[in-house]
C-alpha cells in the first residue's frame, strides 16, 4: 500500500519486504495510486458515497505484527460511506435457495476504507514467529451494517460481494489465498427485544461455507447460553473448522483506545481525479448482466442467473451467443453438456477445449438441420476430447442428418407396414402411438433421419 | 489557561506501554499539562474564517504508481532480528 513490495501468495517468508513495510525508523510511506482507484471503483460499484476529501490516520496498537506500533488506516474520512450489497437467489447456499426469507435483499454498508495489512503471525508452542511478506499489502475494509439475519444471508452477502469484486477486476477474492478475509460480528437477542445482544466477533474462517458453519454454531451456542440464563459479554472467538466449534480468543479488555490521529507522513486525498480515472472501468454489474441476458438473448431468468454467476462463463456464453441463430440453445449446451463435461474432466471454463465459436458452429449445425440433436451429442463428446471442430468431425465420420423427404417417406411406409397394431391404435385415437412409430423410423434410419420431418411425414401418411 | 487542560499521564503511559515511577508520573503530569496549556491558547483565537485542514501543508494526492520494486533480501531483512528461525522473526509468545 505504501511501498513497492511484491504481493505473492506462498512466497518464502520475509522475501518481499523493505524498510517501509518492516516499519524501520525513518522509512516513509507513499500511497499506491492504483489501490486508491480500486477502492473508489468498489465504492462506485456498491453505490457508496465517495468522500470528496479523504485522509489516512495512525491507529496505535502494540503487537509484533506491526513493529512501528501503529497501523496506517483511515478513521474519520474513509474513502467510501454507505452503499449496499444486493443479494440474489443463486448467491445463497444451494440447499437454502428454496427458502429465502427476504429475496432481493440489499445489505446496507457503513463504510469502505483502505489500510495497510499487517504481518502474518504463527503461534508456536513456545514463541511466535512473524512473516512480513503480507505486511503493507493494500487492505480494503468493507464494513456492513448489522442487518444480516442468518448464516445463509451472510453466505449470500459474501458470495455477492465477491462476485462484484471479480466483475470490477478489483480482486480475485479467493478466500483460501487470503485475498478475501472476513471477520463476523454476531449477536442473538430474545424475539421481543429491540436492542442488539452482546457483540461477539469470530475470526479464522477461510471459506464462505466455513463462515456459514461458524455462524450456525454461534447462533446455537449463544441461544443456549441465554436460555441457561447466562449473560453474554463482548469477546473475540476463533473458528476451528476441523472441530466445528468456536473457541474463546480474548475477552474485550478495557475498551480499545487506538488514539487515532492524522498520519503526518501522508497528504490528504482529493478523490475527484480518482473518480474520473475509474468511471470508464465501471463494469456491467451482475444484476444488470442477468437482466440483459434475459432481454437480449431470450434465456430464462434462472439460466441468466447461472451464466452471470461466473464472469468467465458469462463471457464464454456471450462470445458464443453473438453469432448464434438461437442463443437459448447455446445457453442450454453450455449449462448442460459443457458444464458437466468440464466438471467430469475437472477443468475450469477458462481451460475449455471447445472455443465459444466452435460451440456456436455445433449449435448452428443443429439449428440448420444438418445434424440431429442426438448426433450433436456424439459430435460434442468428440469435440471435447479432441478439440476438433464440429464440421470436421461431421465430415470425417460421415455424420449427416437425413433430410430427404422421399427417403423418409419410404422409411415411414416400411414402418407403417410392419406395425399394424400401433397404426390401428393411432387411428383409433391413441396419439401416443405416434411416438412409438416415430422411434421405429429413427431406428430404421440409424438415427440419421430428421426427427421433426419424420413426425410430420408419418402423421400425414397415417391420416390419409 | 493551563488549569483547564487535563491529561491523565498514568493512563497515557499505560497505553504507550511505558513504565513510569510515581515521581516521573508527577513530573510529567506538570510538564505535559503545561504543554497542553499552550495548545489551549489556540482556542482563544477566532478561527471562524479559517477552513479546517487535514494536513499542515496544502498539498494533495502524492501517489506512487503500482509498480513493484525489489526490496530487501530475506537475509538482509532478518539481519537485525534478535531471534530468528526458518526465515521468520521469532518473538516472545503473544497470546492471540
Coordinates of C-alpha atoms in Angstrom, one line a residue:
Chain A
X1 CA 0.0 0.0 0.0
X2 CA 2.7 2.4 1.0
X3 CA 5.8 0.7 -0.6
X4 CA 6.6 -1.2 -3.8
X5 CA 7.0 -4.7 -2.4
X6 CA 5.5 -7.5 -4.5
X7 CA 2.4 -9.4 -3.4
X8 CA 2.8 -13.1 -3.9
X9 CA 0.9 -15.9 -2.3
X10 CA 3.1 -18.7 -0.9
X11 CA 6.5 -16.9 -1.3
X12 CA 9.4 -17.8 1.0
X13 CA 9.0 -16.0 4.4
X14 CA 10.2 -12.4 4.6
X15 CA 11.3 -12.4 1.0
X16 CA 9.1 -9.4 0.0
X17 CA 10.0 -6.7 2.5
X18 CA 11.6 -3.2 2.6
X19 CA 12.2 -0.6 5.3
X20 CA 8.7 0.8 4.9
X21 CA 6.7 -2.4 5.5
X22 CA 9.1 -3.6 8.1
X23 CA 8.4 -0.4 10.0
X24 CA 12.1 0.6 10.2
X25 CA 12.8 4.0 11.7
X26 CA 12.9 6.8 9.1
X27 CA 11.2 4.9 6.3
X28 CA 8.4 7.0 4.7
X29 CA 5.1 5.8 3.2
X30 CA 3.8 6.8 -0.3
X31 CA 0.3 6.0 -1.3
X32 CA -0.3 3.4 -4.1
X33 CA -2.4 5.2 -6.7
X34 CA -4.0 2.0 -8.0
X35 CA -5.1 0.9 -4.6
X36 CA -6.9 4.2 -4.2
X37 CA -8.5 3.8 -7.6
X38 CA -9.7 0.3 -6.9
X39 CA -11.3 1.3 -3.6
X40 CA -13.1 4.2 -5.3
X41 CA -14.2 1.8 -8.0
X42 CA -15.5 -0.6 -5.4
X43 CA -17.4 2.2 -3.8
X44 CA -19.0 3.1 -7.1
X45 CA -20.0 -0.5 -7.8
X46 CA -21.6 -0.7 -4.4
X47 CA -23.4 2.6 -4.7
X48 CA -21.4 4.3 -1.9
X49 CA -20.9 8.0 -1.4
X50 CA -17.3 8.8 -2.3
X51 CA -15.8 11.3 0.1
X52 CA -14.5 14.4 -1.8
X53 CA -11.7 14.6 0.6
X54 CA -10.2 11.6 2.4
X55 CA -7.1 11.1 4.6
X56 CA -5.1 8.4 6.4
X57 CA -4.7 8.1 10.2
X58 CA -2.4 6.3 12.5
X59 CA -4.1 3.6 14.7
X60 CA -1.9 2.9 17.6
X61 CA -1.6 -0.6 18.9
X62 CA 1.2 -2.8 20.2
X63 CA 1.7 -6.2 18.6
X64 CA 4.7 -7.7 16.9
X65 CA 2.8 -8.0 13.5
X66 CA 3.1 -4.1 13.3
X67 CA 6.6 -3.1 14.6
X68 CA 6.2 0.6 14.2
X69 CA 3.3 0.3 16.8
X70 CA 0.7 1.9 14.6
X71 CA -1.1 0.8 11.5
X72 CA -1.8 3.4 8.8
X73 CA -5.6 3.2 8.3
X74 CA -8.5 5.6 7.9
X75 CA -10.6 6.9 10.7
X76 CA -12.9 9.9 10.2
X77 CA -12.6 10.4 6.5
X78 CA -12.8 7.0 4.8
X79 CA -12.9 6.9 1.0
X80 CA -16.4 5.5 0.8
X81 CA -19.5 5.6 3.0
X82 CA -23.0 4.0 2.8
X83 CA -23.9 1.9 -0.3
X84 CA -25.1 -1.7 -0.2
X85 CA -24.5 -5.2 -1.5
X86 CA -27.5 -6.6 -3.4
X87 CA -28.2 -10.3 -2.7
X88 CA -29.7 -12.7 -5.3
X89 CA -31.1 -16.2 -5.1
X90 CA -28.1 -18.0 -6.5
X91 CA -25.7 -16.3 -4.0
X92 CA -27.4 -18.3 -1.2
X93 CA -26.1 -21.8 -0.4
X94 CA -27.7 -24.4 -2.8
X95 CA -29.8 -26.0 0.0
X96 CA -31.2 -22.7 1.1
X97 CA -32.2 -21.2 -2.3
X98 CA -35.7 -22.6 -2.0
X99 CA -36.5 -20.8 1.3
X100 CA -35.0 -17.3 1.1
X101 CA -36.5 -15.1 3.8
X102 CA -36.1 -11.8 2.0
X103 CA -35.5 -12.2 -1.7
X104 CA -33.5 -9.5 -3.5
X105 CA -32.4 -8.0 -0.2
X106 CA -29.9 -5.3 -0.2
X107 CA -27.5 -5.3 2.8
X108 CA -26.5 -1.8 3.7
X109 CA -22.9 -0.8 4.2
X110 CA -21.4 1.5 6.8
X111 CA -18.1 2.4 5.0
X112 CA -15.1 1.2 3.0
X113 CA -11.7 2.3 4.0
X114 CA -8.2 1.5 2.9
X115 CA -5.3 0.5 5.2
X116 CA -2.0 -1.5 5.2
X117 CA -2.3 -5.1 6.1
X118 CA -0.2 -6.4 9.0
X119 CA 2.4 -9.2 9.1
X120 CA 1.3 -12.8 9.5
X121 CA 1.9 -14.4 12.9
X122 CA 2.5 -18.1 13.5
X123 CA 1.8 -19.0 17.1
X124 CA 4.1 -21.8 18.0
X125 CA 4.5 -23.8 21.2
X126 CA 6.9 -21.5 23.0
X127 CA 7.1 -18.4 20.9
X128 CA 5.6 -16.5 18.0
X129 CA 7.1 -16.3 14.5
X130 CA 6.5 -13.5 12.1
X131 CA 6.5 -13.3 8.3
X132 CA 6.3 -9.7 6.9
X133 CA 5.5 -10.5 3.3
X134 CA 1.9 -9.7 3.9
X135 CA 2.7 -6.5 5.8
X136 CA 2.0 -3.4 3.8
X137 CA -0.4 -5.1 1.3
X138 CA -3.3 -2.8 0.5
X139 CA -6.3 -3.9 2.5
X140 CA -9.7 -2.6 1.7
X141 CA -12.0 -3.0 4.7
X142 CA -15.7 -3.2 3.9
X143 CA -18.0 -2.8 6.9
X144 CA -21.6 -3.8 6.7
X145 CA -24.5 -2.6 8.9
X146 CA -25.7 -5.2 11.5
X147 CA -28.5 -6.2 9.1
X148 CA -27.6 -9.8 8.2
X149 CA -30.1 -12.1 9.8
X150 CA -29.0 -15.6 9.2
X151 CA -25.8 -17.6 8.4
X152 CA -27.3 -18.2 4.9
X153 CA -27.7 -14.5 4.4
X154 CA -24.0 -14.0 5.5
X155 CA -23.1 -16.6 2.9
X156 CA -25.1 -14.8 0.2
X157 CA -23.6 -11.4 1.2
X158 CA -20.0 -12.7 0.8
X159 CA -20.8 -14.6 -2.4
X160 CA -22.5 -11.5 -4.0
X161 CA -19.7 -9.2 -2.8
X162 CA -17.0 -11.5 -4.1
X163 CA -18.8 -11.6 -7.5
X164 CA -18.9 -7.8 -7.7
X165 CA -15.2 -7.6 -6.8
X166 CA -14.4 -10.1 -9.5
X167 CA -16.6 -8.2 -12.0
X168 CA -14.7 -5.0 -11.3
X169 CA -11.3 -6.8 -11.6
X170 CA -10.6 -5.4 -8.1
X171 CA -9.6 -8.8 -6.7
X172 CA -9.8 -12.5 -7.5
X173 CA -11.2 -12.6 -3.9
X174 CA -10.0 -16.1 -3.3
X175 CA -10.5 -16.7 0.5
X176 CA -8.2 -19.7 0.5
X177 CA -5.4 -17.4 -0.7
X178 CA -6.3 -14.7 1.8
X179 CA -7.4 -12.3 -0.9
X180 CA -10.7 -12.0 0.8
X181 CA -11.0 -12.3 4.6
X182 CA -13.9 -11.9 6.8
X183 CA -14.5 -11.2 10.5
X184 CA -18.1 -11.7 11.6
X185 CA -19.7 -10.0 14.5
X186 CA -22.7 -11.9 15.7
X187 CA -25.3 -11.5 18.4
X188 CA -28.6 -13.0 19.4
X189 CA -31.5 -11.5 21.3
X190 CA -34.9 -12.5 22.5
X191 CA -37.6 -12.0 19.9
X192 CA -39.2 -9.1 21.7
X193 CA -36.0 -7.3 22.4
X194 CA -35.2 -4.1 20.5
X195 CA -31.5 -3.6 21.2
X196 CA -28.9 -6.0 19.8
X197 CA -27.3 -8.5 22.1
X198 CA -23.6 -8.7 23.1
X199 CA -21.4 -8.5 20.0
X200 CA -19.2 -11.5 19.6
X201 CA -16.5 -11.4 16.9
X202 CA -15.4 -14.6 15.1
X203 CA -12.2 -14.9 13.2
X204 CA -10.2 -17.6 11.3
X205 CA -12.7 -18.7 8.7
X206 CA -11.1 -19.5 5.4
X207 CA -14.0 -20.1 3.1
X208 CA -17.5 -18.8 2.7
X209 CA -19.0 -22.1 3.7
X210 CA -16.9 -22.0 6.9
X211 CA -18.4 -18.6 7.7
X212 CA -21.8 -20.2 7.4
X213 CA -20.8 -23.1 9.6
X214 CA -19.2 -20.9 12.2
X215 CA -22.3 -18.6 12.4
X216 CA -24.7 -21.5 12.6
X217 CA -22.6 -22.9 15.5
X218 CA -22.5 -19.5 17.2
X219 CA -26.3 -18.9 16.9
X220 CA -26.9 -22.2 18.6
X221 CA -24.2 -21.7 21.3
X222 CA -25.4 -18.2 22.2
X223 CA -29.0 -19.1 22.2
X224 CA -28.4 -22.0 24.5
X225 CA -26.3 -19.8 26.8
X226 CA -29.0 -17.2 27.0
X227 CA -31.6 -19.9 27.7
X228 CA -29.5 -21.1 30.6
X229 CA -29.7 -17.6 32.0
X230 CA -26.0 -16.8 31.2
X231 CA -25.0 -13.3 30.4
X232 CA -23.0 -12.9 27.2
X233 CA -20.1 -10.5 27.1
X234 CA -18.4 -8.9 24.1
X235 CA -15.5 -11.2 23.1
X236 CA -13.4 -12.5 20.2
X237 CA -13.6 -16.1 19.3
X238 CA -11.8 -18.3 16.8
X239 CA -13.3 -20.9 14.4
X240 CA -11.9 -24.4 14.4
X241 CA -13.2 -25.8 11.2
X242 CA -12.0 -29.4 11.9
X243 CA -13.8 -29.5 15.3
X244 CA -16.7 -27.5 14.0
X245 CA -16.5 -25.2 17.1
X246 CA -15.6 -21.7 18.0
X247 CA -13.2 -21.1 20.9
X248 CA -12.5 -18.1 23.1
X249 CA -9.6 -16.0 22.0
X250 CA -9.9 -12.9 24.2
X251 CA -12.5 -11.0 26.1
X252 CA -12.7 -7.3 25.5
X253 CA -10.3 -5.9 28.0
X254 CA -10.7 -2.2 28.7
X255 CA -12.3 -0.7 25.5
X256 CA -9.5 -0.3 22.9
X257 CA -8.0 3.2 22.8
X258 CA -6.3 3.4 19.4
X259 CA -5.5 7.1 19.8
X260 CA -6.2 7.7 16.2
X261 CA -4.6 10.8 14.7
X262 CA -3.9 12.1 11.2
X263 CA -0.9 10.5 9.6
X264 CA 1.6 13.4 9.2
X265 CA 3.7 11.5 6.6
X266 CA 0.8 11.4 4.0
X267 CA -1.0 14.3 2.5
X268 CA -4.8 14.1 2.1
X269 CA -6.5 12.7 -1.0
X270 CA -8.9 14.6 -3.2
X271 CA -11.0 11.9 -4.9
X272 CA -12.2 13.9 -7.9
X273 CA -9.4 12.8 -10.2
X274 CA -9.7 9.2 -9.0
X275 CA -13.4 9.2 -9.8
X276 CA -12.6 10.4 -13.3
X277 CA -10.0 7.7 -13.7
X278 CA -12.2 4.8 -12.7
X279 CA -15.5 5.8 -14.3
X280 CA -14.6 4.2 -17.5
X281 CA -13.7 1.0 -15.7
X282 CA -17.1 0.6 -14.1
X283 CA -18.2 -2.8 -15.4
X284 CA -21.7 -4.0 -16.1
X285 CA -22.7 -5.5 -12.7
X286 CA -24.1 -8.9 -12.1
X287 CA -27.7 -7.7 -11.7
X288 CA -27.6 -5.7 -15.0
X289 CA -26.0 -8.6 -16.8
X290 CA -28.6 -11.1 -15.7
X291 CA -31.4 -8.7 -16.9
X292 CA -29.6 -8.1 -20.2
X293 CA -29.2 -11.8 -20.9
X294 CA -32.9 -12.4 -20.5
X295 CA -33.7 -9.3 -22.6
X296 CA -31.1 -9.7 -25.4
X297 CA -30.8 -13.5 -25.7
X298 CA -34.2 -14.7 -24.5
X299 CA -32.7 -17.1 -22.0
X300 CA -34.7 -17.9 -18.8
X301 CA -34.3 -15.8 -15.7
X302 CA -32.7 -18.9 -14.0
X303 CA -30.3 -19.6 -16.9
X304 CA -29.3 -15.9 -17.0
X305 CA -28.5 -16.1 -13.3
X306 CA -26.4 -19.2 -13.6
X307 CA -24.5 -17.7 -16.6
X308 CA -23.9 -14.4 -14.9
X309 CA -22.8 -16.1 -11.6
X310 CA -19.4 -16.8 -13.1
X311 CA -17.9 -14.0 -15.1
X312 CA -15.8 -16.4 -17.2
X313 CA -18.9 -18.4 -18.0
X314 CA -20.9 -15.3 -18.9
X315 CA -18.1 -14.2 -21.2
X316 CA -18.0 -17.6 -22.9
X317 CA -21.7 -17.6 -23.4
X318 CA -21.7 -14.1 -24.9
X319 CA -18.9 -14.9 -27.2
X320 CA -20.8 -18.0 -28.5
X321 CA -24.3 -16.4 -28.5
X322 CA -23.3 -13.4 -30.5
X323 CA -23.4 -15.2 -33.9
X324 CA -26.0 -17.8 -32.9
X325 CA -29.3 -18.3 -34.6
X326 CA -30.8 -19.4 -31.3
X327 CA -28.8 -18.1 -28.3
X328 CA -31.1 -20.0 -26.0
X329 CA -29.8 -23.3 -27.4
X330 CA -26.3 -22.1 -26.9
X331 CA -27.1 -21.4 -23.3
X332 CA -28.6 -24.9 -22.9
X333 CA -25.5 -26.5 -24.3
X334 CA -23.2 -24.5 -22.0
X335 CA -25.3 -25.1 -18.9
X336 CA -25.9 -28.8 -19.5
X337 CA -23.4 -30.6 -21.7
X338 CA -20.4 -28.3 -21.5
X339 CA -20.6 -27.8 -17.7
X340 CA -21.0 -31.5 -17.0
X341 CA -18.1 -32.3 -19.4
X342 CA -15.9 -29.7 -17.7
X343 CA -16.8 -31.0 -14.2
X344 CA -16.1 -34.5 -15.3
X345 CA -12.7 -33.5 -16.7
X346 CA -12.0 -31.3 -13.6
X347 CA -11.4 -28.3 -15.8
X348 CA -12.5 -24.7 -15.5
X349 CA -14.2 -22.7 -18.2
X350 CA -11.1 -20.8 -18.9
X351 CA -9.4 -24.0 -19.8
X352 CA -12.2 -25.3 -22.0
X353 CA -11.1 -27.4 -25.0
X354 CA -14.1 -26.1 -27.0
X355 CA -14.0 -22.4 -28.0
X356 CA -17.1 -20.3 -28.0
X357 CA -17.0 -20.1 -31.8
X358 CA -16.7 -23.9 -32.1
X359 CA -19.8 -24.4 -29.8
X360 CA -21.6 -21.8 -31.8
X361 CA -20.8 -23.8 -35.0
X362 CA -22.2 -27.0 -33.5
X363 CA -25.4 -25.4 -32.4
X364 CA -25.8 -23.8 -35.8
X365 CA -25.4 -27.3 -37.4
X366 CA -28.3 -28.5 -35.3
X367 CA -30.5 -25.4 -35.9
X368 CA -30.0 -25.6 -39.7
X369 CA -31.0 -29.3 -39.6
X370 CA -27.6 -30.6 -40.8
X371 CA -27.3 -32.9 -37.8
X372 CA -29.9 -34.1 -35.3
X373 CA -29.7 -33.4 -31.6
X374 CA -28.7 -37.0 -30.9
X375 CA -25.9 -36.8 -33.4
X376 CA -24.8 -33.5 -31.9
X377 CA -24.2 -35.2 -28.5
X378 CA -21.8 -37.6 -30.2
X379 CA -20.1 -34.7 -32.1
X380 CA -19.9 -32.7 -28.8
X381 CA -18.1 -35.5 -26.9
X382 CA -15.6 -35.8 -29.8
X383 CA -15.1 -32.1 -29.9
X384 CA -14.4 -32.0 -26.1
X385 CA -12.0 -34.9 -26.3
X386 CA -10.1 -33.9 -29.5
X387 CA -10.6 -30.2 -29.8
X388 CA -11.6 -30.6 -33.4
X389 CA -14.3 -28.5 -35.0
X390 CA -17.8 -29.8 -35.3
X391 CA -17.8 -29.5 -39.2
X392 CA -14.5 -31.6 -39.3
X393 CA -16.0 -34.3 -37.1
X394 CA -19.2 -34.4 -39.1
X395 CA -17.5 -34.8 -42.4
X396 CA -14.8 -37.2 -41.0
X397 CA -17.4 -39.6 -39.5
X398 CA -19.9 -39.1 -42.2
X399 CA -22.5 -37.9 -39.7
X400 CA -25.2 -36.3 -41.6
X401 CA -28.9 -35.8 -40.9
X402 CA -31.2 -37.4 -43.4
X403 CA -33.4 -34.6 -44.7
X404 CA -34.6 -36.0 -48.0
X405 CA -38.4 -36.2 -47.8
X406 CA -38.6 -39.0 -50.4
X407 CA -36.2 -41.2 -48.5
X408 CA -38.0 -40.5 -45.2
X409 CA -41.4 -41.3 -46.8
X410 CA -40.1 -44.7 -47.9
X411 CA -38.9 -45.4 -44.3
X412 CA -42.2 -44.3 -42.9
X413 CA -44.1 -46.6 -45.3
X414 CA -42.0 -49.5 -44.2
X415 CA -42.6 -48.9 -40.5
X416 CA -46.4 -48.5 -41.0
X417 CA -46.5 -51.7 -42.9
X418 CA -44.6 -53.6 -40.2
X419 CA -46.6 -52.3 -37.2
X420 CA -50.3 -52.8 -37.9
X421 CA -51.3 -52.7 -34.2
X422 CA -49.8 -49.3 -33.2
X423 CA -51.1 -47.9 -36.5
X424 CA -54.6 -49.1 -35.7
X425 CA -54.2 -47.6 -32.2
X426 CA -53.2 -44.3 -33.6
X427 CA -56.1 -44.2 -36.0
X428 CA -58.4 -45.2 -33.1
X429 CA -57.4 -42.0 -31.3
X430 CA -54.3 -43.1 -29.3
X431 CA -51.9 -40.3 -30.2
X432 CA -49.1 -41.7 -28.0
X433 CA -48.6 -44.5 -30.6
X434 CA -47.2 -41.9 -33.0
X435 CA -44.1 -41.5 -30.8
X436 CA -43.6 -45.3 -30.9
X437 CA -43.8 -45.3 -34.7
X438 CA -41.6 -42.3 -34.9
X439 CA -39.0 -44.0 -32.8
X440 CA -39.1 -47.0 -35.2
X441 CA -38.5 -44.8 -38.2
X442 CA -35.5 -43.1 -36.5
X443 CA -34.1 -46.5 -35.5
X444 CA -34.5 -47.8 -39.1
X445 CA -32.6 -44.7 -40.3
X446 CA -29.8 -45.5 -37.8
X447 CA -30.5 -42.2 -36.0
X448 CA -29.9 -40.1 -39.2
X449 CA -33.5 -39.1 -40.1
X450 CA -34.5 -35.6 -39.1
X451 CA -36.9 -36.2 -36.3
X452 CA -39.2 -33.2 -37.0
X453 CA -39.5 -34.2 -40.6
X454 CA -40.2 -37.9 -39.6
X455 CA -43.0 -36.8 -37.3
X456 CA -44.6 -34.6 -40.0
X457 CA -44.5 -37.2 -42.8
X458 CA -45.6 -40.1 -40.5
X459 CA -48.6 -38.2 -39.3
X460 CA -49.6 -37.2 -42.8
X461 CA -49.3 -40.8 -44.0
X462 CA -51.3 -42.1 -41.1
X463 CA -54.1 -39.7 -41.6
X464 CA -54.6 -40.5 -45.3
Chain B
X1 CA -5.4 28.5 30.5
X2 CA -3.2 25.8 31.9
X3 CA -5.7 24.9 34.6
X4 CA -8.3 23.8 32.1
X5 CA -6.0 21.4 30.2
X6 CA -6.2 17.9 31.6
X7 CA -4.1 14.8 30.9
X8 CA -4.1 11.5 32.7
X9 CA -0.4 10.7 32.5
X10 CA -0.7 7.3 34.1
X11 CA -3.3 6.3 31.5
X12 CA -1.4 7.6 28.6
X13 CA 1.7 5.9 29.8
X14 CA -0.2 2.6 30.1
X15 CA -1.4 3.0 26.5
X16 CA 2.1 3.7 25.3
X17 CA 3.4 0.7 27.3
X18 CA 5.8 3.0 29.3
X19 CA 6.5 2.2 32.9
X20 CA 6.8 5.4 35.0
X21 CA 7.7 5.7 38.6
X22 CA 5.4 7.8 40.9
X23 CA 7.9 10.6 40.8
X24 CA 8.1 10.5 37.0
X25 CA 4.3 10.5 36.7
X26 CA 4.1 13.5 38.9
X27 CA 6.8 15.4 37.0
X28 CA 5.4 14.6 33.5
X29 CA 1.9 15.4 34.7
X30 CA 3.0 19.0 35.4
X31 CA 5.1 19.3 32.3
X32 CA 2.6 17.9 29.9
X33 CA -0.2 19.9 31.3
X34 CA 1.9 23.0 30.6
X35 CA 2.4 21.8 27.0
X36 CA -1.4 21.3 26.6
X37 CA -1.9 24.7 28.1
X38 CA 0.0 26.2 25.1
X39 CA -2.3 24.3 22.7
X40 CA -5.3 25.6 24.7
X41 CA -4.3 29.1 23.7
X42 CA -5.4 28.3 20.2
X43 CA -9.0 28.1 21.5
X44 CA -8.9 31.7 22.4
X45 CA -8.3 32.7 18.8
X46 CA -11.2 33.4 16.4
X47 CA -10.8 30.8 13.7
X48 CA -14.3 31.0 12.2
X49 CA -12.8 32.3 8.9
X50 CA -10.2 29.6 8.7
X51 CA -11.1 26.4 6.8
X52 CA -10.2 23.2 8.7
X53 CA -7.4 21.3 7.1
X54 CA -6.5 17.6 7.2
X55 CA -2.8 18.4 6.9
X56 CA -0.4 21.2 7.7
X57 CA 0.6 21.7 4.1
X58 CA -1.9 22.3 1.4
X59 CA -0.7 19.6 -0.9
X60 CA -2.9 16.7 -2.1
X61 CA -2.6 13.4 -4.0
X62 CA 1.0 12.5 -3.7
X63 CA 0.9 9.0 -5.2
X64 CA 3.2 6.2 -6.3
X65 CA 2.3 4.1 -9.3
X66 CA 1.6 0.5 -8.7
X67 CA 4.9 -0.8 -9.9
X68 CA 6.7 -3.5 -7.9
X69 CA 10.2 -2.9 -6.8
X70 CA 12.8 -5.1 -5.3
X71 CA 13.2 -4.6 -1.6
X72 CA 15.5 -6.4 0.9
X73 CA 16.5 -10.0 0.7
X74 CA 15.2 -12.2 3.4
X75 CA 18.7 -12.4 4.8
X76 CA 19.0 -8.6 4.9
X77 CA 15.5 -8.2 6.4
X78 CA 16.4 -10.5 9.3
X79 CA 19.9 -9.2 9.9
X80 CA 18.9 -7.2 13.0
X81 CA 16.5 -9.7 14.4
X82 CA 17.4 -10.7 17.9
X83 CA 16.0 -14.1 17.3
X84 CA 15.1 -15.9 14.0
X85 CA 14.3 -19.4 12.8
X86 CA 13.4 -20.8 9.3
X87 CA 13.4 -17.3 7.8
X88 CA 11.0 -16.0 10.3
X89 CA 11.3 -13.3 13.0
X90 CA 10.9 -15.0 16.4
X91 CA 9.4 -13.1 19.3
X92 CA 8.1 -13.8 22.7
X93 CA 4.9 -15.8 22.5
X94 CA 2.0 -13.5 22.2
X95 CA -1.5 -14.7 23.1
X96 CA -3.9 -14.3 20.2

